[in-house]
CSV table of C-alpha atoms and ligand atoms in Angstrom, one decimal:
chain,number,residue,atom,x,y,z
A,14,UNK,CA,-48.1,-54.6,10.3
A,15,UNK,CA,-44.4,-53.1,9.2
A,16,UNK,CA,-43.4,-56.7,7.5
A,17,UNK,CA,-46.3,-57.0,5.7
A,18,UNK,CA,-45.6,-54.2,3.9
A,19,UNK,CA,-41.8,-55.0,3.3
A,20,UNK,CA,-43.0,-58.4,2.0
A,21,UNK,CA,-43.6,-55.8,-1.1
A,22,UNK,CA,-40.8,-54.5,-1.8
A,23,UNK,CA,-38.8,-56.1,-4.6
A,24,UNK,CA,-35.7,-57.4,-2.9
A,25,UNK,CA,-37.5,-58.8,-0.5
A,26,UNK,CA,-36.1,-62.5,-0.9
A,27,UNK,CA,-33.2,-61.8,1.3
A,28,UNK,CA,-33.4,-64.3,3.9
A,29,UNK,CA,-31.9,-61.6,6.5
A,30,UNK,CA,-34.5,-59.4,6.0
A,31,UNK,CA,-37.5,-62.3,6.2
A,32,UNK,CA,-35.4,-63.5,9.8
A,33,UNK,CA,-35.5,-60.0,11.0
A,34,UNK,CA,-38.8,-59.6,9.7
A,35,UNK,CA,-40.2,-63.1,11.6
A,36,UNK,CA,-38.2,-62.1,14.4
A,37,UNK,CA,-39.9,-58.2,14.7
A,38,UNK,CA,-43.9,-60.5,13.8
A,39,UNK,CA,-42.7,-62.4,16.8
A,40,UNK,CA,-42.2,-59.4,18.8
A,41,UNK,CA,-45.5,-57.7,17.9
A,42,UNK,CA,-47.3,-60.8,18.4
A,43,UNK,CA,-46.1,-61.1,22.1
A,44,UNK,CA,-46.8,-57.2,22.8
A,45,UNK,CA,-50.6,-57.6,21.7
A,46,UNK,CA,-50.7,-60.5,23.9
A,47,UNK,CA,-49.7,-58.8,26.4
A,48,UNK,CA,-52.0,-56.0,26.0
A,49,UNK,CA,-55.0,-58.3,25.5
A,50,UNK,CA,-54.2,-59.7,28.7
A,51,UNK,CA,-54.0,-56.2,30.3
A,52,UNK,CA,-57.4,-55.1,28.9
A,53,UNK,CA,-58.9,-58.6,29.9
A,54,UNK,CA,-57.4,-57.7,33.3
A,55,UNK,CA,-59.1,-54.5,33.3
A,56,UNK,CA,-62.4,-55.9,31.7
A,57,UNK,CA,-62.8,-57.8,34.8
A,58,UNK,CA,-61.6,-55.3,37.2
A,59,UNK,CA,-64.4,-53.2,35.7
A,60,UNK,CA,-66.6,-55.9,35.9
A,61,UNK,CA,-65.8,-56.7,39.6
A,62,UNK,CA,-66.4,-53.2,40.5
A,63,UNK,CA,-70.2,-53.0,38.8
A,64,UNK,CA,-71.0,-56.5,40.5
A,65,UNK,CA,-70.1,-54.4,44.1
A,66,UNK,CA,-71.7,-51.9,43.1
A,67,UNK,CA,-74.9,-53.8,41.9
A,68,UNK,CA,-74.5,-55.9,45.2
A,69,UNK,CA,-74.6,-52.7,47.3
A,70,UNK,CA,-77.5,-51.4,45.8
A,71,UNK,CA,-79.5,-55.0,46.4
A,72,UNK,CA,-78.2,-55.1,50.1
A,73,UNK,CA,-80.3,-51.2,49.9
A,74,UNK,CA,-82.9,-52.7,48.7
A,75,UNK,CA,-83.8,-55.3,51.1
A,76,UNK,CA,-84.7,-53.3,54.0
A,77,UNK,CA,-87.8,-52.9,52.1
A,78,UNK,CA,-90.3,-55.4,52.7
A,79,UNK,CA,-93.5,-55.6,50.6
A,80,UNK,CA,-92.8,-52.1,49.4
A,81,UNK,CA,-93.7,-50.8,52.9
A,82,UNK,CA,-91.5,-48.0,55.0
A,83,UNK,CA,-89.2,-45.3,53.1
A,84,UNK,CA,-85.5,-46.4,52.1
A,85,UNK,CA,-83.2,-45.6,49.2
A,86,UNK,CA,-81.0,-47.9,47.4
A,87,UNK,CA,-78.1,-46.3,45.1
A,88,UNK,CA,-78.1,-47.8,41.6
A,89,UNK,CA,-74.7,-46.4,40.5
A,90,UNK,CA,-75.0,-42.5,41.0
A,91,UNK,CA,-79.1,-42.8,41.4
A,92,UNK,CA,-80.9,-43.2,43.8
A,93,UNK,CA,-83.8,-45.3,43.8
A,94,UNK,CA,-87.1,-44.4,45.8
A,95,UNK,CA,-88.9,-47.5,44.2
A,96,UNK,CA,-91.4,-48.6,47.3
A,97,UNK,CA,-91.5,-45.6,49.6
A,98,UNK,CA,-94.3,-45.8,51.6
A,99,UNK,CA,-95.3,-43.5,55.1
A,100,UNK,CA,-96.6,-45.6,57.7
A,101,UNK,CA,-100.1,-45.1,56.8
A,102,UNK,CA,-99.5,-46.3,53.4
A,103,UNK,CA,-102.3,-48.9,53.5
A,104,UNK,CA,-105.3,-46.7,55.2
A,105,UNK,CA,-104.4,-44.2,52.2
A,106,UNK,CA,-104.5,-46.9,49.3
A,107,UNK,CA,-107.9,-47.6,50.8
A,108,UNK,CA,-109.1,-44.1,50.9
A,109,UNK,CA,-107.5,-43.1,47.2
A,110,UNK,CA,-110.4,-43.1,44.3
A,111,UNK,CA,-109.1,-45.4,41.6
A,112,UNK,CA,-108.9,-44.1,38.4
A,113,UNK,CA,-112.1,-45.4,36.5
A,114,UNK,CA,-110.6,-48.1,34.5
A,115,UNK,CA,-114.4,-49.2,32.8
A,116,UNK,CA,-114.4,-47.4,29.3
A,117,UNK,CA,-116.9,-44.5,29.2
A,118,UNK,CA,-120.1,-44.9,26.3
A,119,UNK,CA,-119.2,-43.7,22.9
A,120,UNK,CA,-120.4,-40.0,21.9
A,121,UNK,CA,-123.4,-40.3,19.7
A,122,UNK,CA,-123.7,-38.0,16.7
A,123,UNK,CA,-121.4,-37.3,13.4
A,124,UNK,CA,-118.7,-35.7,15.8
A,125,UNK,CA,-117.3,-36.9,19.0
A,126,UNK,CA,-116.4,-33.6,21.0
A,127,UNK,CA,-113.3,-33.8,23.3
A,128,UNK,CA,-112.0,-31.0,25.4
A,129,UNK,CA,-108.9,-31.2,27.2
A,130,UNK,CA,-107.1,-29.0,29.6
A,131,UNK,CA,-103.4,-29.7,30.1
A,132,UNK,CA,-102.3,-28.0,33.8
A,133,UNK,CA,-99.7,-28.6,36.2
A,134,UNK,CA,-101.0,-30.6,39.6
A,135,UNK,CA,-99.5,-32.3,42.7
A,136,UNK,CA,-101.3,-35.4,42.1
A,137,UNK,CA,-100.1,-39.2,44.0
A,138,UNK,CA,-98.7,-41.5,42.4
A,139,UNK,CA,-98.4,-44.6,44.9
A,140,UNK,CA,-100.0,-44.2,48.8
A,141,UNK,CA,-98.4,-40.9,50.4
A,142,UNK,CA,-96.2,-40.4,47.1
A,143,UNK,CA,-96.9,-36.9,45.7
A,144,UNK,CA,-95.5,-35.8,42.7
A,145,UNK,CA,-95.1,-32.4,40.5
A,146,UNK,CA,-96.9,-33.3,37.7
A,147,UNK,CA,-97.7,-31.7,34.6
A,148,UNK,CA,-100.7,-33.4,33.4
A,149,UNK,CA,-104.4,-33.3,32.9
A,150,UNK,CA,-108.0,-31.7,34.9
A,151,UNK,CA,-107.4,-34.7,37.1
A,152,UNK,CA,-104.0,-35.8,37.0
A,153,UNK,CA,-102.9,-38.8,34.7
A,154,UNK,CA,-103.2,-40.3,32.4
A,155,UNK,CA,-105.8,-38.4,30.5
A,156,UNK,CA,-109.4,-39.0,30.2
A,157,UNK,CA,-110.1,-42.0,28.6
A,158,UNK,CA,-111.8,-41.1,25.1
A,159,UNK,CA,-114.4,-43.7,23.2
A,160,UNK,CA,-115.4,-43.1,19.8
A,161,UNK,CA,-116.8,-45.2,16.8
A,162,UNK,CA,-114.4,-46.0,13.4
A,163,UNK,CA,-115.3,-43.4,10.9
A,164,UNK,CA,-116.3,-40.8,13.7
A,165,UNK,CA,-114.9,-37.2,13.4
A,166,UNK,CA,-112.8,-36.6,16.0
A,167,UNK,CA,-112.7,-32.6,17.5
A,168,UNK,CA,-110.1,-32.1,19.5
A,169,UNK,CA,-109.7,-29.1,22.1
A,170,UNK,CA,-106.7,-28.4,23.9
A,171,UNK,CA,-106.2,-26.0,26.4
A,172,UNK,CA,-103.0,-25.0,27.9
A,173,UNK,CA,-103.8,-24.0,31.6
A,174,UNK,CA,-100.0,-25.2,32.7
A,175,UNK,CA,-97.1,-22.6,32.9
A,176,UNK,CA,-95.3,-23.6,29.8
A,177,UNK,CA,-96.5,-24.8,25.8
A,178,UNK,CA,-98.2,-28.3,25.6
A,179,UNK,CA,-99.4,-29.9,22.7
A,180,UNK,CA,-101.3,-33.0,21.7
A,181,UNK,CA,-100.4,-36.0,19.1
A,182,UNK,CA,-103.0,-38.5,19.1
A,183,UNK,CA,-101.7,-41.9,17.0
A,184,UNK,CA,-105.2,-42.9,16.0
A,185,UNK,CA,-105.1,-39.8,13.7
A,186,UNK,CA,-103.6,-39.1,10.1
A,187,UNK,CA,-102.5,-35.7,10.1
A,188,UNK,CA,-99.8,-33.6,9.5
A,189,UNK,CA,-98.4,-33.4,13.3
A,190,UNK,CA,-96.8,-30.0,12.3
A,191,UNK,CA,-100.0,-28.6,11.9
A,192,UNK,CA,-102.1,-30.8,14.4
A,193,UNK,CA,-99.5,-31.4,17.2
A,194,UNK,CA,-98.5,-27.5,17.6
A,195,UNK,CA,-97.3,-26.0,20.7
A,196,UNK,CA,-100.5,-24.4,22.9
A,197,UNK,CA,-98.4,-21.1,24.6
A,198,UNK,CA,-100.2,-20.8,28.0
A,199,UNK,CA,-103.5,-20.0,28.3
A,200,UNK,CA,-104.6,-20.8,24.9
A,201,UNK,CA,-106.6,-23.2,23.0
A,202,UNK,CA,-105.7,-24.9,20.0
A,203,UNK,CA,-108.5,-27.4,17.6
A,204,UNK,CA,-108.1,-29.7,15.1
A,205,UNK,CA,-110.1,-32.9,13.5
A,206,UNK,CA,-109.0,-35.9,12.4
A,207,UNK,CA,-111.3,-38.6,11.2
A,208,UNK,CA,-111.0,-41.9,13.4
A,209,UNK,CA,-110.8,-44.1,10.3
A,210,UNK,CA,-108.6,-47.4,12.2
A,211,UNK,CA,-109.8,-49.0,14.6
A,212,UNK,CA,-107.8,-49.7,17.6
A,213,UNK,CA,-106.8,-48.7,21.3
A,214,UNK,CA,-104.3,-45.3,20.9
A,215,UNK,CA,-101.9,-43.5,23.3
A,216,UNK,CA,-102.0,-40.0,23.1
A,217,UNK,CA,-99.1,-37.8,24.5
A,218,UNK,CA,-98.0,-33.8,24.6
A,219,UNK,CA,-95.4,-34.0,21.7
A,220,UNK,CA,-93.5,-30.8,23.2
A,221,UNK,CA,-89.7,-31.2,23.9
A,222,UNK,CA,-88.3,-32.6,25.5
A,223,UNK,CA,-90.9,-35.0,24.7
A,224,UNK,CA,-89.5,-37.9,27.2
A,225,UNK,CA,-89.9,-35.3,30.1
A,226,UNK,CA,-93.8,-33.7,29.1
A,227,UNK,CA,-94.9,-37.6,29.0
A,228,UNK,CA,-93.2,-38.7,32.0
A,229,UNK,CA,-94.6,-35.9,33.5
A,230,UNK,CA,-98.0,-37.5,32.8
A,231,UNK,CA,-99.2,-36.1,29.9
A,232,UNK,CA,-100.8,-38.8,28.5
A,233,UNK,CA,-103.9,-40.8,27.7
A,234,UNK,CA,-105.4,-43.9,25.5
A,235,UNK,CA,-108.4,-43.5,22.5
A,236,UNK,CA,-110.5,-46.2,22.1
A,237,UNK,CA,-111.9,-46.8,18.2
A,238,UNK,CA,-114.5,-48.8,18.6
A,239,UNK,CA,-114.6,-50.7,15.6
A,240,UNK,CA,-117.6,-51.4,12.8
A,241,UNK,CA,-120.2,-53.2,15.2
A,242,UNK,CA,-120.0,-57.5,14.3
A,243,UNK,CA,-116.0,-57.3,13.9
A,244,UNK,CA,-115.6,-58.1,17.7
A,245,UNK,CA,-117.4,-60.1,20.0
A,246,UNK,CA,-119.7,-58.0,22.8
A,247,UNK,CA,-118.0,-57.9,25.6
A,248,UNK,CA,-119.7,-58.1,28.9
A,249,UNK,CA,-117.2,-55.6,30.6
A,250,UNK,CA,-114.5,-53.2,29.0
A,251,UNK,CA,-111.5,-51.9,30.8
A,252,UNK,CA,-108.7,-49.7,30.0
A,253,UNK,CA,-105.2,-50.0,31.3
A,254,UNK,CA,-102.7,-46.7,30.4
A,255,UNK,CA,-99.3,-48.2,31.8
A,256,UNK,CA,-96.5,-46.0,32.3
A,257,UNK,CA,-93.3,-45.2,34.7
A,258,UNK,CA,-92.6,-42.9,36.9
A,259,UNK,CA,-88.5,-41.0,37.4
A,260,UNK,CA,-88.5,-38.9,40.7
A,261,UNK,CA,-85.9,-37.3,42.7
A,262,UNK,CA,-87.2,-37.7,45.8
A,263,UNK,CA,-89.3,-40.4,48.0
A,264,UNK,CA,-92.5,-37.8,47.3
A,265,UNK,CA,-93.7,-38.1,50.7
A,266,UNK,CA,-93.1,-34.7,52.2
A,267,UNK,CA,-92.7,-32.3,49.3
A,268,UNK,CA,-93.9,-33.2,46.1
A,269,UNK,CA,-91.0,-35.0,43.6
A,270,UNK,CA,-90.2,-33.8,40.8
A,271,UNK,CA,-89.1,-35.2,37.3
A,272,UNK,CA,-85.3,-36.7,37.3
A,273,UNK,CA,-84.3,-36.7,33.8
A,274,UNK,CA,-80.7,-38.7,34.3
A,275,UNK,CA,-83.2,-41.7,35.8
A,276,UNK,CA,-85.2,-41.3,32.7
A,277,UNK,CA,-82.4,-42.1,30.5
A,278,UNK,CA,-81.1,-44.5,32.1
A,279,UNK,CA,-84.4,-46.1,32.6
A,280,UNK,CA,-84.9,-46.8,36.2
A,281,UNK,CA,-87.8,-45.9,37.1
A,282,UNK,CA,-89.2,-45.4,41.0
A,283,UNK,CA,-92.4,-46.4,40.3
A,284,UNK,CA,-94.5,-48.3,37.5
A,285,UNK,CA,-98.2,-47.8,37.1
A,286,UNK,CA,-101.4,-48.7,35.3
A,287,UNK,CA,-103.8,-45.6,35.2
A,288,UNK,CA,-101.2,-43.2,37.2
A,289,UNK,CA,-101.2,-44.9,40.9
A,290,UNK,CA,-99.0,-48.0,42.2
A,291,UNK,CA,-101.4,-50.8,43.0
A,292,UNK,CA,-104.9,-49.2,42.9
A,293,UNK,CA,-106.8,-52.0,41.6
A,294,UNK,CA,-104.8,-54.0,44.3
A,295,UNK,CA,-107.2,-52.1,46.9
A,296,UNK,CA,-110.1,-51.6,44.6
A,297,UNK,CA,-110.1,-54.4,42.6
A,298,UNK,CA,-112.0,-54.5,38.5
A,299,UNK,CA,-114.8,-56.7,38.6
A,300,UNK,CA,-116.3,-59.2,36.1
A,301,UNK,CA,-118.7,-62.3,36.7
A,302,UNK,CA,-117.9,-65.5,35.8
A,303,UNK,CA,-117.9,-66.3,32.5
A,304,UNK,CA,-117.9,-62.7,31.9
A,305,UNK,CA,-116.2,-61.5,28.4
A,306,UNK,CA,-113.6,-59.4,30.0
A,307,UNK,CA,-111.6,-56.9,27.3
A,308,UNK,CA,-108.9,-54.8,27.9
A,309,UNK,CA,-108.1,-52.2,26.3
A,310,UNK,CA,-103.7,-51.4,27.5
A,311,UNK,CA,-102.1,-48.4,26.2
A,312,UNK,CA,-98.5,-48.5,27.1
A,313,UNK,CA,-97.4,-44.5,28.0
A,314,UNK,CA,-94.1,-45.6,28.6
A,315,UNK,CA,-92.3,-43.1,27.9
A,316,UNK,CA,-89.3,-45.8,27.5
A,317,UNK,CA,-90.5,-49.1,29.0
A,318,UNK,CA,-92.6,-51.8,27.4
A,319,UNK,CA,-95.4,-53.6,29.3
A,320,UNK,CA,-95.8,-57.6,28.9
A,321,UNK,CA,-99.3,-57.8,29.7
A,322,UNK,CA,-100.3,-61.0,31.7
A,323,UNK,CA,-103.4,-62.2,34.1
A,324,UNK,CA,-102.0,-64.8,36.4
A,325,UNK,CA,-104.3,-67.7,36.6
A,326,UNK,CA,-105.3,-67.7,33.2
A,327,UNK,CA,-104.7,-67.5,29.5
A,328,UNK,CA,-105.5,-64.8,27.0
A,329,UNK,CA,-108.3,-66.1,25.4
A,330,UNK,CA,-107.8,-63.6,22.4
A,331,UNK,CA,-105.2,-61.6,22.3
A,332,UNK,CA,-105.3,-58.7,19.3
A,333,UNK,CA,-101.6,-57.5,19.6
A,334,UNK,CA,-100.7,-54.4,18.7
A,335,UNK,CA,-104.2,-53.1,18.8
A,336,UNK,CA,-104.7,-54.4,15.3
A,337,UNK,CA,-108.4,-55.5,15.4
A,338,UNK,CA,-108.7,-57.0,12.7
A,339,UNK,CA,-109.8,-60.5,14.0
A,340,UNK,CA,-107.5,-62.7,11.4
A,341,UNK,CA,-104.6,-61.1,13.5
A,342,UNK,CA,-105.6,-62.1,16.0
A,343,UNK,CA,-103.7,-64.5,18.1
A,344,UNK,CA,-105.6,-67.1,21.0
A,345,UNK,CA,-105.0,-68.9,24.0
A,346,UNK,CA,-101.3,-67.0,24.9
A,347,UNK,CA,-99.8,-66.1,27.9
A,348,UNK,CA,-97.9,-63.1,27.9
A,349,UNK,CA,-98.1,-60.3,25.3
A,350,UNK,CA,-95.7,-57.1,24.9
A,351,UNK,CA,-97.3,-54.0,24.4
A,352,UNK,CA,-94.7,-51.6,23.4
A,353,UNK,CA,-94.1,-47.7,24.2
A,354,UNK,CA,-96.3,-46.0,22.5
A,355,UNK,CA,-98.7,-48.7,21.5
A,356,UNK,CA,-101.8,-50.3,22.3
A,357,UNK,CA,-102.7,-54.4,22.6
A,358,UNK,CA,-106.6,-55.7,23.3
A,359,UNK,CA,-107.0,-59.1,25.8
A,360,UNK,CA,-110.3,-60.8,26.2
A,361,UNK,CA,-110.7,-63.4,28.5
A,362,UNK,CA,-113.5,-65.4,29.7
A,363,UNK,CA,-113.0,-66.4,33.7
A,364,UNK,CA,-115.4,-69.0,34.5
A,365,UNK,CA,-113.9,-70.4,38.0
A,366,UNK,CA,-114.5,-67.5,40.7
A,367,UNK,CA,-111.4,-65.8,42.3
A,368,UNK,CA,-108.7,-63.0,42.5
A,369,UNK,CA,-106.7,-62.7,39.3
A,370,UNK,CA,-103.9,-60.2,39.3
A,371,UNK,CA,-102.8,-58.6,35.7
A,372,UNK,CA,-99.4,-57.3,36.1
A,373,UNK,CA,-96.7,-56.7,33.5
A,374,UNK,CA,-94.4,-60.0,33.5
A,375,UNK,CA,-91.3,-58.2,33.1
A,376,UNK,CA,-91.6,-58.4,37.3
A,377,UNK,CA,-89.9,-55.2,38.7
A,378,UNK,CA,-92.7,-53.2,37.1
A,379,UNK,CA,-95.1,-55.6,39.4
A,380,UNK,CA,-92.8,-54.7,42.3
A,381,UNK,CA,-92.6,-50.9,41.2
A,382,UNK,CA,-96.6,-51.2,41.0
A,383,UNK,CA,-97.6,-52.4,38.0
A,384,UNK,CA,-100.4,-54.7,39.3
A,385,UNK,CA,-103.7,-54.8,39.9
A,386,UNK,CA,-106.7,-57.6,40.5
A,387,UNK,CA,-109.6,-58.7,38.8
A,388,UNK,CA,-112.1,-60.1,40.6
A,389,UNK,CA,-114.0,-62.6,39.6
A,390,UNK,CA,-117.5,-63.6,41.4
A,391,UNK,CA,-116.9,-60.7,43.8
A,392,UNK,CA,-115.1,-63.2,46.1
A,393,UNK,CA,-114.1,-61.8,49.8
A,394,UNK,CA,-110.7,-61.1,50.6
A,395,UNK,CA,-107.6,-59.5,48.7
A,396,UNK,CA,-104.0,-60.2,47.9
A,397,UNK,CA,-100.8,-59.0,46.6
A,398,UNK,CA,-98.9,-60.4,44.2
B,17,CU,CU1,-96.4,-31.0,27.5
């Protein structure tokens, strides 16, 4: 401010000058006013514009009932394929194989042995949604790899895709510039780590951009099963790899294909537990009543977090995190995040028989297919939720 700075000078008690200066204060008070107004004006303009805009995009989305026939919705320049379905969408989600969600029996011996090929395959992500993936033998996530605390871990990689891979497991200790190398194609790469904390894992290709290789589905979850009497036996094991899925198509003519401006903005088209919309939906997880049930949820991401809920019951134990240590351990809660790039374990223990959906709470991951049932006394029937 000019008078603030005359107020300095010396010969400054003129009452003249502090009339003119009052008079110029007044002057610059009423012009920032006035330009505050403007910008408010502007802010709300701006605001008006994005609420259209949002409102637009909603009207899109409601031709879309129960995620069945194809439409688009814009979401500002994006277009949103969240839902696309063909019109046999439910005889296929009946015919797909579920990704086996029950965790596989630890490798006996000193060394647990794990070979994995990295390729690129059309694989579906949601009924009659293909996608151009760049992922695993059989798609993603990964194979789902059991070992005990303390096991060495040997880990193979080969690089049967068109471009360098690499792996980066977080249950190891390592120096990821000399573990998590680039694989150029057609090579193989090994390295150990010993599998010292105990835990569920995510592991990912590490190669740049790394955003793009794991929305592309290179990913998969390590369970480290820890030091037998630490955890209670569990009567069935199952692990969840969430993640989300940026295309730019619908996927059900040719195969979609990543869409990196989605990806950082976001908005995904679909959200998944073990790489397909809704599989245990169709093909439910099973437990008997009064069953321990543990799951073991790695969250992929690449970006988005999963809140990790059952509906009709309460987390009887809840080890969030996938810090096992059992005097972390928090009981009887409803809803707990597992963040990008980590793990979280749930038991539960469902004694009244029925269909219990686990979803991610944060909802438009359940309505971008982030949900599946467990069922509970093989009752008949199925639902959606
Ligand atoms: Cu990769």
């Amino acid at each position: 401010m000019t008078s603030s700075s005359h107020s300095t000078y010396p010969d400054s008690s003129s009452e003249a000058f502090w009339g003119a200066g009052a008079l110029l204060m007044g002057f610059l008070v009423a012009v920032l006013a006035f330009t505050s107004v403007m910008m408010w004006i502007d802010a709300r303009n701006a605001r008006d514009n994005v609420h259209s805009a949002v409102a637009t995009s909603t009207n899109g989305m409601a031709g879309m009932p129960g995620m069945t026939g194809s439409s688009t919705a814009a979401t500002g320049t994006m277009t949103s394929y969240a839902g696309a379905a063909p019109a046999n969408a439910d005889a296929l989600a009946a015919a797909h194989t579920p990704y086996p969600a029950t965790l596989p029996p630890l490798q006996p011996g000193a060394v647990a042995d794990v070979n994995l090929v990295l390729t690129d395959i059309t694989t579906q992500i949601a009924p009659g949604v293909k996608y151009a993936a760049w992922a695993w033998a059989n798609g993603a996530p990964g194979p789902i790899i059991h070992v005990r605390q303390g096991q060495l871990v040997k880990i193979t990689l080969t690089n049967k895709g068109a471009i360098p891979h690499s792996v980066d497991f977080h249950a190891a200790r390592i120096a990821p510039n000399k573990a998590f190398t680039d694989v150029l194609p057609g090579k193989s790469v090994s390295y150990t780590f010993r599998a010292n904390d105990p835990g569920v894992f995510m592991y990912h290709c590490g190669t740049k951009p790394v955003l793009m290789h794991i929305a592309n589905g290179m990913y998969g979850a390590i369970v480290v099963e820890p030091k037998p009497g630490v955890l209670p036996p569990a009567d069935k094991n199952y692990v969840l790899v969430a993640s989300e899925w940026y295309l730019n198509s619908d996927g059900l003519n040719a195969p979609a294909q990543f869409d990196m401006a989605k990806a950082h903005a976001r908005q995904p088209d679909w959200m998944t537990f073990n790489g397909y919309a809704g599989q245990y939906v169709k093909h439910p997880l099973t437990a008997n009543p009064g069953d321990l049930v543990r799951f073991w949820v790695v969250d992929a991401g690449p970006s988005l977090d999963t809140d990790f809920h059952i509906v009709g019951t309460i987390l009887d134990t809840a080890y969030p995190f996938g810090d096992l240590n059992p005097a972390d351990a928090l009981h009887n809660v409803q809803t707990v995040t597992v963040p990008a790039g980590g793990g979280g374990v749930f038991d539960v223990k469902i004694d009244d028989p029925g269909l219990y959906p686990f979803v991610s709470h944060a909802f438009a991951a359940v309505d971008e297919g982030q949900v599946g049932l467990l069922n509970v006394g093989n009752v008949k029937g199925t639902m959606s939720h």
